[in-house]
PDB file of C-alpha atoms in Angstrom:
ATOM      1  CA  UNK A   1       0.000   0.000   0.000  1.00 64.00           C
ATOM      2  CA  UNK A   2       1.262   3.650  -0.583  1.00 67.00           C
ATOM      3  CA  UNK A   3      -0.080   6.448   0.959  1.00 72.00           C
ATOM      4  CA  UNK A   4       0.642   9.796  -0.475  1.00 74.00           C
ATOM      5  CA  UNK A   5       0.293  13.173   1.777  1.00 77.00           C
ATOM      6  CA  UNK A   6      -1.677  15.562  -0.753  1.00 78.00           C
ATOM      7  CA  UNK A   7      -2.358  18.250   2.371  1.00 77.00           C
ATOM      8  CA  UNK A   8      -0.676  20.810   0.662  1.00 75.00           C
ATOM      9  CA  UNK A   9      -0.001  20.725  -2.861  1.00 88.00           C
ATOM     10  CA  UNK A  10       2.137  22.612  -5.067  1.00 92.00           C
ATOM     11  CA  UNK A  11      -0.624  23.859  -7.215  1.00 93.00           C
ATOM     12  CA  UNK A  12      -3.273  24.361  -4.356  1.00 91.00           C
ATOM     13  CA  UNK A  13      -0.774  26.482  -2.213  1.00 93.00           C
ATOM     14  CA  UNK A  14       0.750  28.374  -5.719  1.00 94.00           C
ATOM     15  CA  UNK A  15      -3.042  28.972  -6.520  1.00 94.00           C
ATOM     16  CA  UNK A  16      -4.118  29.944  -2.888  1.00 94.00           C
ATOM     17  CA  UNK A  17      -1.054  32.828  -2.994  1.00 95.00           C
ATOM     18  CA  UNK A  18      -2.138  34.239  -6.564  1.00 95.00           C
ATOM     19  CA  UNK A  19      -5.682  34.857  -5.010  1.00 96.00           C
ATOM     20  CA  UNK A  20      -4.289  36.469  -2.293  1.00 97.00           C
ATOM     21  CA  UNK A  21      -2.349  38.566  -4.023  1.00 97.00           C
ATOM     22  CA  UNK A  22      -5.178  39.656  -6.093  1.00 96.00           C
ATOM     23  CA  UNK A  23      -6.908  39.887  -3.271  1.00 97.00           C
ATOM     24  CA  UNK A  24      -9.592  38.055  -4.518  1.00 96.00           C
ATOM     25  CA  UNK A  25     -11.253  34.968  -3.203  1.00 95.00           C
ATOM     26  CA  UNK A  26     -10.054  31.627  -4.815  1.00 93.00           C
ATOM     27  CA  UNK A  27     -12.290  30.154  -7.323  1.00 93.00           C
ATOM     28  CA  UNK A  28     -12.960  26.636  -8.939  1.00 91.00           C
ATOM     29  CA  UNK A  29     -10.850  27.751 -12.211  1.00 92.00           C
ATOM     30  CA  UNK A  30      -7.574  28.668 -10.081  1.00 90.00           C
ATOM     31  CA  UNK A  31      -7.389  25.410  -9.788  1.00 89.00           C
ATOM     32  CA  UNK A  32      -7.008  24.186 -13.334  1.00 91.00           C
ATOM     33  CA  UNK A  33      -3.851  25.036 -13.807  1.00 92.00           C
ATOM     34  CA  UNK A  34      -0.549  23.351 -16.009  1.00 94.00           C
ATOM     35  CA  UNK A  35       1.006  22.527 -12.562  1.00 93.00           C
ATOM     36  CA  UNK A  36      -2.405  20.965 -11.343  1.00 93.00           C
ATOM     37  CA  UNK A  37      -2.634  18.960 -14.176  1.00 93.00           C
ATOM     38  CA  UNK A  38       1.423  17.590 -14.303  1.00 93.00           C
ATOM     39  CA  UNK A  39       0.944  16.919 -10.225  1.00 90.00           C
ATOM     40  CA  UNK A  40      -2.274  14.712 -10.951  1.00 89.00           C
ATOM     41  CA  UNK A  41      -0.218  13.149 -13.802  1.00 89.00           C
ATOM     42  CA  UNK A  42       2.629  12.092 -11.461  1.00 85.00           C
ATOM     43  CA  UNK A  43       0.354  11.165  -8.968  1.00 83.00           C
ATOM     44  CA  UNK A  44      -1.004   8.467 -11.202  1.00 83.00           C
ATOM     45  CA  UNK A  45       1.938   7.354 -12.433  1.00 81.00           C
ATOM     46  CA  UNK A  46       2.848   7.188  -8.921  1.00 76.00           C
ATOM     47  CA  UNK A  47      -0.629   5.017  -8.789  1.00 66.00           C
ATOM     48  CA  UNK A  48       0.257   2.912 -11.851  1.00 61.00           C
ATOM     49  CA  UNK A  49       3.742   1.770 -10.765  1.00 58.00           C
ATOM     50  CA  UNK A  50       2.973   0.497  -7.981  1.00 56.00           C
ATOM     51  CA  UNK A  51       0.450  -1.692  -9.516  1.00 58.00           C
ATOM     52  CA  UNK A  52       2.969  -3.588 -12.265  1.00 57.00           C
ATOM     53  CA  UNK A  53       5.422  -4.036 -10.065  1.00 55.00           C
ATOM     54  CA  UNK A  54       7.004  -7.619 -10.219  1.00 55.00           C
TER      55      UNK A  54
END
């Protein structure tokens, strides 16, 4: 079994500051981002390799 700490990702905590600077609240599009999407991706890959391992 692997258990990965998501608490605080990258994308979540980059998105969190660029509201804040705008001083806006943060929205359900902040958090489509590139860096979203590649941290998902290596979290399944993460996901996958565990699963065809010999």
């Amino acid at each position: 079994m692997r258990i990965l700490d998501t608490e605080d990702l990258q994308c979540l905590r980059k998105a969190r500051w660029q509201t804040q600077r705008e001083n806006r609240p943060l929205q359900r599009e902040d958090l489509f981002s590139d860096l979203a999407r590649r941290e998902i991706a290596a979290i399944l890959r993460s996901d996958l390799s565990h699963h065809f391992r010999p």
